[in-house]
């Protein structure tokens, strides 16, 4: 069943964390943050909503990094119930795709809870002061990719954050599979 996160809580401060990437290196917000902002993306390997946008997500994340936005992806799913989302499979996906951003594992799910992450994908776009400015969707894609010429909503919003420190007031929530919580 598809779920959507709440609308953007403008100005909400990003909770810090220390999470390992697929090679075991620990990352914090300060390690990830770019000079013009930060994008935290809750994703996972198995979700059809994530799979449908992975090419676009990677394209936009890398373009945002070039624009001064730090980017990280986090997987918080219960890997006992969803072994496709294990750290080993995360490492495989990151290597196959050539991610230029860290793909972090939230084993305890504490970070997903601190962010109130709801689904995969769930995007949190912060300005340089770690203040939330975007919690919308990547684009018009759903379980299948949207049109080739779909408006790049996340990318455009985060460019605005990079330039002005503020995101757009009108945002359409992301949609995806619920985070797979541990019992």
Short mmCIF file of N, CA and C in Angstrom, two decimals:
data_model
loop_
_atom_site.label_atom_id
_atom_site.label_comp_id
_atom_site.label_asym_id
_atom_site.label_seq_id
_atom_site.Cartn_x
_atom_site.Cartn_y
_atom_site.Cartn_z
N UNK A 1 0.83 -1.18 0.00
CA UNK A 1 0.00 0.00 0.00
C UNK A 1 0.89 1.25 0.00
N UNK A 2 0.59 2.17 -0.87
CA UNK A 2 1.36 3.41 -0.97
C UNK A 2 1.01 4.34 0.17
N UNK A 3 2.03 5.01 0.69
CA UNK A 3 1.84 6.01 1.74
C UNK A 3 2.56 7.28 1.34
N UNK A 4 2.15 8.40 1.92
CA UNK A 4 2.77 9.69 1.66
C UNK A 4 3.12 10.36 2.98
N UNK A 5 4.26 11.08 3.00
CA UNK A 5 4.63 11.80 4.21
C UNK A 5 3.82 13.09 4.35
N UNK A 6 3.89 13.71 5.53
CA UNK A 6 3.20 14.99 5.72
C UNK A 6 3.88 16.10 4.92
N UNK A 7 3.22 17.25 4.87
CA UNK A 7 3.79 18.39 4.17
C UNK A 7 5.01 18.91 4.92
N UNK A 8 5.79 19.72 4.24
CA UNK A 8 7.03 20.25 4.79
C UNK A 8 6.79 21.08 6.05
N UNK A 9 7.55 20.80 7.10
CA UNK A 9 7.54 21.58 8.34
C UNK A 9 8.71 22.57 8.23
N UNK A 10 8.48 23.66 7.52
CA UNK A 10 9.55 24.62 7.24
C UNK A 10 10.28 25.05 8.50
N UNK A 11 11.61 25.00 8.44
CA UNK A 11 12.44 25.45 9.54
C UNK A 11 12.79 24.38 10.56
N UNK A 12 12.16 23.19 10.45
CA UNK A 12 12.48 22.09 11.37
C UNK A 12 13.96 21.74 11.24
N UNK A 13 14.63 21.59 12.36
CA UNK A 13 16.08 21.35 12.35
C UNK A 13 16.41 19.87 12.20
N UNK A 14 17.34 19.58 11.31
CA UNK A 14 17.76 18.20 11.04
C UNK A 14 18.42 17.58 12.26
N UNK A 15 17.93 16.43 12.71
CA UNK A 15 18.61 15.71 13.79
C UNK A 15 19.93 15.12 13.29
N UNK A 16 20.96 15.25 14.08
CA UNK A 16 22.25 14.68 13.69
C UNK A 16 22.23 13.18 13.89
N UNK A 17 23.17 12.50 13.29
CA UNK A 17 23.30 11.05 13.41
C UNK A 17 24.71 10.65 13.08
N UNK A 18 25.03 9.40 13.36
CA UNK A 18 26.28 8.77 12.91
C UNK A 18 25.87 7.40 12.40
N UNK A 19 25.95 7.23 11.08
CA UNK A 19 25.55 5.97 10.46
C UNK A 19 26.67 5.47 9.55
N UNK A 20 26.79 4.14 9.44
CA UNK A 20 27.80 3.58 8.54
C UNK A 20 27.32 3.54 7.10
N UNK A 21 28.27 3.75 6.18
CA UNK A 21 27.97 3.53 4.76
C UNK A 21 28.23 2.07 4.42
N UNK A 22 28.17 1.74 3.16
CA UNK A 22 28.29 0.34 2.74
C UNK A 22 29.71 -0.22 2.90
N UNK A 23 30.69 0.65 3.22
CA UNK A 23 32.04 0.14 3.49
C UNK A 23 32.38 0.22 4.97
N UNK A 24 31.42 0.70 5.80
CA UNK A 24 31.64 0.76 7.25
C UNK A 24 32.05 2.12 7.76
N UNK A 25 32.33 3.08 6.88
CA UNK A 25 32.70 4.43 7.32
C UNK A 25 31.49 5.10 7.97
N UNK A 26 31.72 5.76 9.12
CA UNK A 26 30.64 6.48 9.80
C UNK A 26 30.51 7.89 9.25
N UNK A 27 29.26 8.32 9.06
CA UNK A 27 28.95 9.65 8.53
C UNK A 27 28.02 10.39 9.49
N UNK A 28 28.23 11.69 9.63
CA UNK A 28 27.34 12.57 10.38
C UNK A 28 26.82 13.64 9.43
N UNK A 29 25.90 14.46 9.91
CA UNK A 29 25.40 15.56 9.08
C UNK A 29 26.52 16.46 8.61
N UNK A 30 27.44 16.80 9.51
CA UNK A 30 28.54 17.68 9.12
C UNK A 30 29.42 17.07 8.04
N UNK A 31 29.54 15.74 8.02
CA UNK A 31 30.34 15.06 6.99
C UNK A 31 29.65 15.14 5.63
N UNK A 32 28.33 15.17 5.63
CA UNK A 32 27.55 15.11 4.39
C UNK A 32 27.24 16.50 3.85
N UNK A 33 26.94 17.43 4.73
CA UNK A 33 26.46 18.75 4.36
C UNK A 33 27.36 19.43 3.35
N UNK A 34 26.72 20.01 2.33
CA UNK A 34 27.44 20.83 1.37
C UNK A 34 27.40 22.28 1.81
N UNK A 35 28.15 23.15 1.17
CA UNK A 35 28.16 24.57 1.56
C UNK A 35 26.81 25.26 1.38
N UNK A 36 25.94 24.68 0.56
CA UNK A 36 24.66 25.34 0.28
C UNK A 36 23.45 24.55 0.75
N UNK A 37 23.68 23.43 1.43
CA UNK A 37 22.55 22.67 1.94
C UNK A 37 22.81 21.18 2.00
N UNK A 38 21.72 20.46 2.23
CA UNK A 38 21.82 19.03 2.50
C UNK A 38 20.53 18.34 2.06
N UNK A 39 20.67 17.20 1.41
CA UNK A 39 19.53 16.39 1.02
C UNK A 39 19.69 15.00 1.62
N UNK A 40 18.73 14.60 2.46
CA UNK A 40 18.70 13.26 3.03
C UNK A 40 17.55 12.52 2.34
N UNK A 41 17.86 11.35 1.77
CA UNK A 41 16.88 10.56 1.03
C UNK A 41 16.72 9.20 1.70
N UNK A 42 15.53 8.91 2.19
CA UNK A 42 15.26 7.57 2.72
C UNK A 42 14.81 6.72 1.54
N UNK A 43 15.61 5.71 1.24
CA UNK A 43 15.33 4.81 0.12
C UNK A 43 15.59 3.38 0.60
N UNK A 44 15.41 2.42 -0.29
CA UNK A 44 15.81 1.04 -0.04
C UNK A 44 15.98 0.36 -1.39
N UNK A 45 16.48 -0.84 -1.37
CA UNK A 45 16.74 -1.56 -2.62
C UNK A 45 15.49 -2.13 -3.26
N UNK A 46 14.56 -2.66 -2.45
CA UNK A 46 13.49 -3.49 -3.01
C UNK A 46 12.24 -2.71 -3.43
N UNK A 47 12.05 -1.51 -2.98
CA UNK A 47 10.81 -0.77 -3.20
C UNK A 47 10.61 -0.43 -4.68
N UNK A 48 9.46 -0.79 -5.26
CA UNK A 48 9.23 -0.48 -6.68
C UNK A 48 9.16 1.02 -6.96
N UNK A 49 8.78 1.83 -5.97
CA UNK A 49 8.77 3.28 -6.16
C UNK A 49 10.19 3.82 -6.29
N UNK A 50 11.11 3.29 -5.51
CA UNK A 50 12.51 3.69 -5.59
C UNK A 50 13.11 3.17 -6.89
N UNK A 51 12.84 1.91 -7.21
CA UNK A 51 13.38 1.33 -8.45
C UNK A 51 12.93 2.13 -9.67
N UNK A 52 11.69 2.64 -9.64
CA UNK A 52 11.15 3.39 -10.78
C UNK A 52 11.88 4.72 -11.01
N UNK A 53 12.47 5.28 -9.94
CA UNK A 53 13.10 6.60 -10.07
C UNK A 53 14.60 6.58 -9.89
N UNK A 54 15.19 5.42 -9.73
CA UNK A 54 16.61 5.36 -9.37
C UNK A 54 17.50 6.11 -10.35
N UNK A 55 17.26 5.98 -11.65
CA UNK A 55 18.08 6.71 -12.62
C UNK A 55 17.95 8.21 -12.42
N UNK A 56 16.73 8.69 -12.25
CA UNK A 56 16.48 10.13 -12.07
C UNK A 56 17.00 10.61 -10.73
N UNK A 57 16.81 9.81 -9.70
CA UNK A 57 17.29 10.17 -8.37
C UNK A 57 18.80 10.35 -8.40
N UNK A 58 19.49 9.42 -9.01
CA UNK A 58 20.94 9.49 -9.08
C UNK A 58 21.38 10.69 -9.91
N UNK A 59 20.74 10.93 -11.05
CA UNK A 59 21.06 12.07 -11.90
C UNK A 59 20.91 13.37 -11.12
N UNK A 60 19.76 13.54 -10.43
CA UNK A 60 19.50 14.78 -9.72
C UNK A 60 20.38 14.93 -8.49
N UNK A 61 20.63 13.85 -7.78
CA UNK A 61 21.51 13.92 -6.61
C UNK A 61 22.91 14.36 -7.01
N UNK A 62 23.43 13.81 -8.08
CA UNK A 62 24.77 14.18 -8.52
C UNK A 62 24.82 15.62 -9.01
N UNK A 63 23.78 16.08 -9.70
CA UNK A 63 23.72 17.47 -10.15
C UNK A 63 23.64 18.42 -8.95
N UNK A 64 22.89 18.03 -7.92
CA UNK A 64 22.79 18.86 -6.73
C UNK A 64 24.11 18.92 -5.98
N UNK A 65 24.85 17.83 -5.97
CA UNK A 65 26.16 17.84 -5.33
C UNK A 65 27.07 18.84 -6.03
N UNK A 66 26.99 18.90 -7.35
CA UNK A 66 27.79 19.87 -8.10
C UNK A 66 27.37 21.30 -7.78
N UNK A 67 26.11 21.49 -7.36
CA UNK A 67 25.59 22.82 -7.03
C UNK A 67 25.83 23.18 -5.56
N UNK A 68 26.53 22.34 -4.81
CA UNK A 68 26.86 22.65 -3.43
C UNK A 68 25.95 22.06 -2.38
N UNK A 69 25.09 21.12 -2.77
CA UNK A 69 24.19 20.44 -1.84
C UNK A 69 24.81 19.08 -1.49
N UNK A 70 25.01 18.82 -0.22
CA UNK A 70 25.47 17.50 0.21
C UNK A 70 24.31 16.52 0.15
N UNK A 71 24.60 15.28 -0.20
CA UNK A 71 23.55 14.28 -0.41
C UNK A 71 23.94 12.97 0.27
N UNK A 72 22.96 12.33 0.90
CA UNK A 72 23.13 10.98 1.42
C UNK A 72 21.81 10.24 1.30
N UNK A 73 21.89 8.94 1.06
CA UNK A 73 20.72 8.06 1.07
C UNK A 73 20.82 7.19 2.32
N UNK A 74 19.66 6.90 2.91
CA UNK A 74 19.60 6.07 4.12
C UNK A 74 18.58 4.97 3.90
N UNK A 75 18.96 3.74 4.24
CA UNK A 75 18.01 2.64 4.26
C UNK A 75 17.78 2.24 5.71
N UNK A 76 16.51 2.24 6.10
CA UNK A 76 16.15 1.94 7.49
C UNK A 76 15.29 0.70 7.63
N UNK A 77 15.05 0.00 6.55
CA UNK A 77 14.14 -1.15 6.60
C UNK A 77 14.67 -2.30 7.45
N UNK A 78 13.73 -3.09 7.97
CA UNK A 78 14.02 -4.30 8.72
C UNK A 78 14.60 -5.33 7.74
N UNK A 79 15.89 -5.62 7.86
CA UNK A 79 16.54 -6.51 6.90
C UNK A 79 16.27 -7.99 7.18
N UNK A 80 15.78 -8.31 8.37
CA UNK A 80 15.40 -9.71 8.62
C UNK A 80 14.17 -10.07 7.78
N UNK A 81 13.22 -9.15 7.70
CA UNK A 81 12.02 -9.38 6.90
C UNK A 81 12.23 -9.05 5.43
N UNK A 82 13.17 -8.17 5.14
CA UNK A 82 13.44 -7.72 3.77
C UNK A 82 14.94 -7.82 3.49
N UNK A 83 15.45 -9.04 3.30
CA UNK A 83 16.89 -9.23 3.13
C UNK A 83 17.46 -8.53 1.89
N UNK A 84 16.61 -8.16 0.92
CA UNK A 84 17.10 -7.42 -0.25
C UNK A 84 17.70 -6.08 0.16
N UNK A 85 17.31 -5.60 1.35
CA UNK A 85 17.78 -4.31 1.83
C UNK A 85 18.95 -4.42 2.80
N UNK A 86 19.59 -5.57 2.86
CA UNK A 86 20.73 -5.80 3.76
C UNK A 86 21.91 -4.90 3.36
N UNK A 87 22.82 -4.66 4.30
CA UNK A 87 24.01 -3.87 3.97
C UNK A 87 24.80 -4.45 2.78
N UNK A 88 24.86 -5.76 2.68
CA UNK A 88 25.58 -6.37 1.56
C UNK A 88 24.90 -6.04 0.23
N UNK A 89 23.58 -6.10 0.22
CA UNK A 89 22.85 -5.76 -1.01
C UNK A 89 22.85 -4.27 -1.27
N UNK A 90 22.89 -3.46 -0.22
CA UNK A 90 23.06 -2.02 -0.39
C UNK A 90 24.40 -1.72 -1.05
N UNK A 91 25.46 -2.38 -0.58
CA UNK A 91 26.80 -2.18 -1.15
C UNK A 91 26.82 -2.59 -2.61
N UNK A 92 26.16 -3.70 -2.92
CA UNK A 92 26.11 -4.17 -4.30
C UNK A 92 25.42 -3.13 -5.20
N UNK A 93 24.27 -2.62 -4.75
CA UNK A 93 23.54 -1.63 -5.53
C UNK A 93 24.36 -0.35 -5.71
N UNK A 94 24.97 0.13 -4.63
CA UNK A 94 25.78 1.36 -4.70
C UNK A 94 26.94 1.19 -5.68
N UNK A 95 27.56 0.02 -5.67
CA UNK A 95 28.68 -0.24 -6.58
C UNK A 95 28.19 -0.37 -8.03
N UNK A 96 27.12 -1.13 -8.23
CA UNK A 96 26.58 -1.30 -9.59
C UNK A 96 26.17 0.04 -10.20
N UNK A 97 25.56 0.90 -9.38
CA UNK A 97 25.06 2.18 -9.85
C UNK A 97 26.15 3.26 -9.88
N UNK A 98 27.23 3.02 -9.15
CA UNK A 98 28.28 4.03 -9.06
C UNK A 98 27.83 5.27 -8.29
N UNK A 99 27.15 5.07 -7.17
CA UNK A 99 26.71 6.20 -6.36
C UNK A 99 27.90 7.08 -5.98
N UNK A 100 27.74 8.38 -6.11
CA UNK A 100 28.76 9.32 -5.66
C UNK A 100 28.40 9.94 -4.32
N UNK A 101 27.34 9.44 -3.71
CA UNK A 101 26.90 9.89 -2.39
C UNK A 101 26.86 8.67 -1.48
N UNK A 102 27.02 8.86 -0.17
CA UNK A 102 27.00 7.71 0.73
C UNK A 102 25.60 7.10 0.83
N UNK A 103 25.56 5.78 0.90
CA UNK A 103 24.34 5.02 1.11
C UNK A 103 24.48 4.42 2.51
N UNK A 104 23.71 4.93 3.45
CA UNK A 104 23.89 4.63 4.87
C UNK A 104 22.86 3.64 5.38
N UNK A 105 23.26 2.85 6.36
CA UNK A 105 22.38 1.84 6.94
C UNK A 105 21.98 2.24 8.35
N UNK A 106 20.69 2.36 8.58
CA UNK A 106 20.09 2.74 9.86
C UNK A 106 19.56 1.47 10.53
N UNK A 107 20.46 0.65 11.05
CA UNK A 107 20.10 -0.66 11.58
C UNK A 107 19.08 -0.58 12.71
N UNK A 108 19.23 0.39 13.61
CA UNK A 108 18.32 0.49 14.75
C UNK A 108 17.02 1.20 14.40
N UNK A 109 16.96 1.82 13.25
CA UNK A 109 15.82 2.61 12.78
C UNK A 109 15.63 3.90 13.57
N UNK A 110 16.60 4.25 14.42
CA UNK A 110 16.50 5.45 15.23
C UNK A 110 16.51 6.72 14.39
N UNK A 111 17.27 6.72 13.30
CA UNK A 111 17.33 7.92 12.46
C UNK A 111 16.02 8.10 11.70
N UNK A 112 15.47 7.03 11.16
CA UNK A 112 14.17 7.13 10.48
C UNK A 112 13.12 7.66 11.44
N UNK A 113 13.16 7.21 12.69
CA UNK A 113 12.19 7.69 13.69
C UNK A 113 12.43 9.15 14.03
N UNK A 114 13.70 9.54 14.16
CA UNK A 114 14.02 10.94 14.48
C UNK A 114 13.56 11.88 13.37
N UNK A 115 13.63 11.42 12.14
CA UNK A 115 13.20 12.23 10.99
C UNK A 115 11.71 12.09 10.71
N UNK A 116 11.06 11.15 11.37
CA UNK A 116 9.66 10.83 11.09
C UNK A 116 9.50 10.43 9.62
N UNK A 117 10.47 9.66 9.14
CA UNK A 117 10.40 9.14 7.77
C UNK A 117 9.23 8.18 7.67
N UNK A 118 8.51 8.26 6.59
CA UNK A 118 7.28 7.50 6.42
C UNK A 118 7.42 6.42 5.36
N UNK A 119 8.10 6.77 4.26
CA UNK A 119 8.09 5.87 3.11
C UNK A 119 9.43 5.91 2.38
N UNK A 120 9.54 5.03 1.40
CA UNK A 120 10.66 5.06 0.48
C UNK A 120 10.09 5.28 -0.91
N UNK A 121 10.48 6.37 -1.55
CA UNK A 121 11.43 7.39 -1.11
C UNK A 121 10.75 8.47 -0.26
N UNK A 122 11.52 9.03 0.66
CA UNK A 122 11.10 10.18 1.46
C UNK A 122 12.29 11.14 1.46
N UNK A 123 12.06 12.35 0.98
CA UNK A 123 13.14 13.33 0.77
C UNK A 123 13.06 14.45 1.80
N UNK A 124 14.21 14.80 2.37
CA UNK A 124 14.33 15.89 3.33
C UNK A 124 15.41 16.84 2.83
N UNK A 125 14.99 18.01 2.35
CA UNK A 125 15.92 19.00 1.81
C UNK A 125 16.12 20.15 2.79
N UNK A 126 17.35 20.33 3.23
CA UNK A 126 17.69 21.34 4.25
C UNK A 126 18.57 22.43 3.65
N UNK A 127 18.46 23.62 4.23
CA UNK A 127 19.37 24.69 3.82
C UNK A 127 20.70 24.52 4.57
N UNK A 128 21.61 25.46 4.39
CA UNK A 128 22.94 25.36 5.00
C UNK A 128 22.90 25.43 6.52
N UNK A 129 21.78 25.90 7.09
CA UNK A 129 21.63 25.95 8.55
C UNK A 129 20.89 24.73 9.09
N UNK A 130 20.77 23.69 8.27
CA UNK A 130 20.08 22.45 8.65
C UNK A 130 18.60 22.68 8.92
N UNK A 131 17.98 23.64 8.26
CA UNK A 131 16.55 23.92 8.43
C UNK A 131 15.79 23.36 7.23
N UNK A 132 14.76 22.57 7.51
CA UNK A 132 14.00 21.90 6.46
C UNK A 132 13.33 22.91 5.53
N UNK A 133 13.50 22.68 4.23
CA UNK A 133 12.92 23.54 3.21
C UNK A 133 12.16 22.76 2.13
N UNK A 134 12.35 21.44 2.10
CA UNK A 134 11.66 20.64 1.09
C UNK A 134 11.37 19.25 1.62
N UNK A 135 10.11 18.83 1.48
CA UNK A 135 9.73 17.45 1.79
C UNK A 135 8.69 17.02 0.75
N UNK A 136 9.08 17.12 -0.48
CA UNK A 136 8.20 16.78 -1.59
C UNK A 136 8.72 15.57 -2.34
N UNK A 137 8.20 15.42 -3.52
CA UNK A 137 8.57 14.26 -4.35
C UNK A 137 9.70 14.61 -5.30
N UNK A 138 10.28 13.57 -5.89
CA UNK A 138 11.31 13.76 -6.90
C UNK A 138 10.70 14.39 -8.15
N UNK A 139 9.65 13.75 -8.64
CA UNK A 139 8.92 14.22 -9.82
C UNK A 139 7.58 13.48 -9.87
N UNK A 140 6.94 13.47 -11.00
CA UNK A 140 5.61 12.88 -11.13
C UNK A 140 5.62 11.35 -11.23
N UNK A 141 6.74 10.72 -11.03
CA UNK A 141 6.82 9.26 -11.09
C UNK A 141 6.08 8.63 -9.91
N UNK A 142 5.65 7.41 -10.10
CA UNK A 142 5.04 6.62 -9.04
C UNK A 142 5.70 5.26 -9.04
N UNK A 143 4.89 4.21 -9.15
CA UNK A 143 5.45 2.84 -9.23
C UNK A 143 6.12 2.60 -10.58
N UNK A 144 5.86 3.48 -11.51
CA UNK A 144 6.52 3.46 -12.82
C UNK A 144 7.09 4.85 -13.06
N UNK A 145 8.13 4.95 -13.88
CA UNK A 145 8.70 6.27 -14.14
C UNK A 145 7.67 7.20 -14.79
N UNK A 146 7.73 8.46 -14.40
CA UNK A 146 6.88 9.47 -15.01
C UNK A 146 7.35 9.77 -16.43
N UNK A 147 6.72 10.72 -17.08
CA UNK A 147 7.12 11.07 -18.44
C UNK A 147 8.58 11.52 -18.50
N UNK A 148 9.20 11.31 -19.63
CA UNK A 148 10.60 11.68 -19.82
C UNK A 148 10.83 13.16 -19.52
N UNK A 149 9.86 13.98 -19.87
CA UNK A 149 9.98 15.42 -19.67
C UNK A 149 9.34 15.90 -18.36
N UNK A 150 9.17 15.01 -17.39
CA UNK A 150 8.56 15.38 -16.10
C UNK A 150 9.38 16.48 -15.44
N UNK A 151 8.67 17.41 -14.84
CA UNK A 151 9.32 18.50 -14.10
C UNK A 151 10.17 17.91 -12.98
N UNK A 152 11.39 18.38 -12.84
CA UNK A 152 12.33 17.90 -11.82
C UNK A 152 12.10 18.66 -10.52
N UNK A 153 11.04 18.30 -9.80
CA UNK A 153 10.58 19.07 -8.65
C UNK A 153 11.62 19.14 -7.52
N UNK A 154 12.18 18.02 -7.14
CA UNK A 154 13.19 18.00 -6.08
C UNK A 154 14.41 18.81 -6.50
N UNK A 155 14.88 18.57 -7.69
CA UNK A 155 16.06 19.28 -8.20
C UNK A 155 15.84 20.79 -8.20
N UNK A 156 14.72 21.23 -8.75
CA UNK A 156 14.43 22.66 -8.80
C UNK A 156 14.30 23.25 -7.40
N UNK A 157 13.63 22.53 -6.51
CA UNK A 157 13.47 23.02 -5.14
C UNK A 157 14.80 23.17 -4.45
N UNK A 158 15.67 22.19 -4.61
CA UNK A 158 16.96 22.23 -3.93
C UNK A 158 17.90 23.25 -4.56
N UNK A 159 17.76 23.53 -5.85
CA UNK A 159 18.53 24.63 -6.45
C UNK A 159 18.09 25.96 -5.83
N UNK A 160 16.79 26.11 -5.60
CA UNK A 160 16.29 27.30 -4.93
C UNK A 160 16.86 27.41 -3.52
N UNK A 161 16.91 26.30 -2.81
CA UNK A 161 17.50 26.28 -1.47
C UNK A 161 18.96 26.69 -1.54
N UNK A 162 19.69 26.17 -2.52
CA UNK A 162 21.11 26.51 -2.68
C UNK A 162 21.30 28.00 -2.94
N UNK A 163 20.40 28.58 -3.72
CA UNK A 163 20.53 29.98 -4.11
C UNK A 163 19.99 30.96 -3.07
N UNK A 164 18.87 30.60 -2.41
CA UNK A 164 18.18 31.56 -1.54
C UNK A 164 18.09 31.10 -0.08
N UNK A 165 18.36 29.84 0.19
CA UNK A 165 18.19 29.29 1.54
C UNK A 165 16.76 28.86 1.82
N UNK A 166 15.86 29.03 0.85
CA UNK A 166 14.45 28.69 1.05
C UNK A 166 13.94 27.81 -0.07
N UNK A 167 13.02 26.92 0.29
CA UNK A 167 12.38 26.05 -0.69
C UNK A 167 11.03 26.62 -1.10
N UNK A 168 10.43 26.03 -2.12
CA UNK A 168 9.12 26.50 -2.59
C UNK A 168 8.04 26.21 -1.56
N UNK A 169 7.05 27.07 -1.49
CA UNK A 169 5.96 26.88 -0.54
C UNK A 169 4.99 25.80 -1.01
N UNK A 170 4.84 25.63 -2.31
CA UNK A 170 3.96 24.60 -2.86
C UNK A 170 4.79 23.36 -3.16
N UNK A 171 4.46 22.27 -2.47
CA UNK A 171 5.18 21.01 -2.65
C UNK A 171 4.18 19.88 -2.70
N UNK A 172 4.46 18.90 -3.54
CA UNK A 172 3.63 17.70 -3.62
C UNK A 172 4.38 16.59 -2.90
N UNK A 173 3.72 15.96 -1.94
CA UNK A 173 4.36 14.93 -1.12
C UNK A 173 4.83 13.75 -1.97
N UNK A 174 5.91 13.14 -1.54
CA UNK A 174 6.39 11.91 -2.15
C UNK A 174 5.38 10.80 -1.87
N UNK A 175 5.53 9.71 -2.59
CA UNK A 175 4.69 8.54 -2.37
C UNK A 175 5.58 7.32 -2.52
N UNK A 176 5.32 6.31 -1.70
CA UNK A 176 6.12 5.11 -1.81
C UNK A 176 5.67 4.04 -0.85
N UNK A 177 6.50 3.01 -0.71
CA UNK A 177 6.24 1.92 0.21
C UNK A 177 6.55 2.40 1.63
N UNK A 178 5.79 1.93 2.58
CA UNK A 178 6.05 2.31 3.96
C UNK A 178 7.41 1.77 4.40
N UNK A 179 8.04 2.47 5.33
CA UNK A 179 9.27 1.95 5.94
C UNK A 179 8.89 0.64 6.63
N UNK A 180 9.74 -0.35 6.48
CA UNK A 180 9.47 -1.67 7.06
C UNK A 180 10.06 -1.71 8.47
N UNK A 181 9.19 -1.43 9.45
CA UNK A 181 9.61 -1.34 10.84
C UNK A 181 9.82 -2.72 11.46
N UNK A 182 10.77 -2.78 12.37
CA UNK A 182 10.99 -4.02 13.13
C UNK A 182 9.87 -4.21 14.12
N UNK A 183 9.62 -5.47 14.46
CA UNK A 183 8.58 -5.77 15.47
C UNK A 183 8.95 -5.23 16.82
#
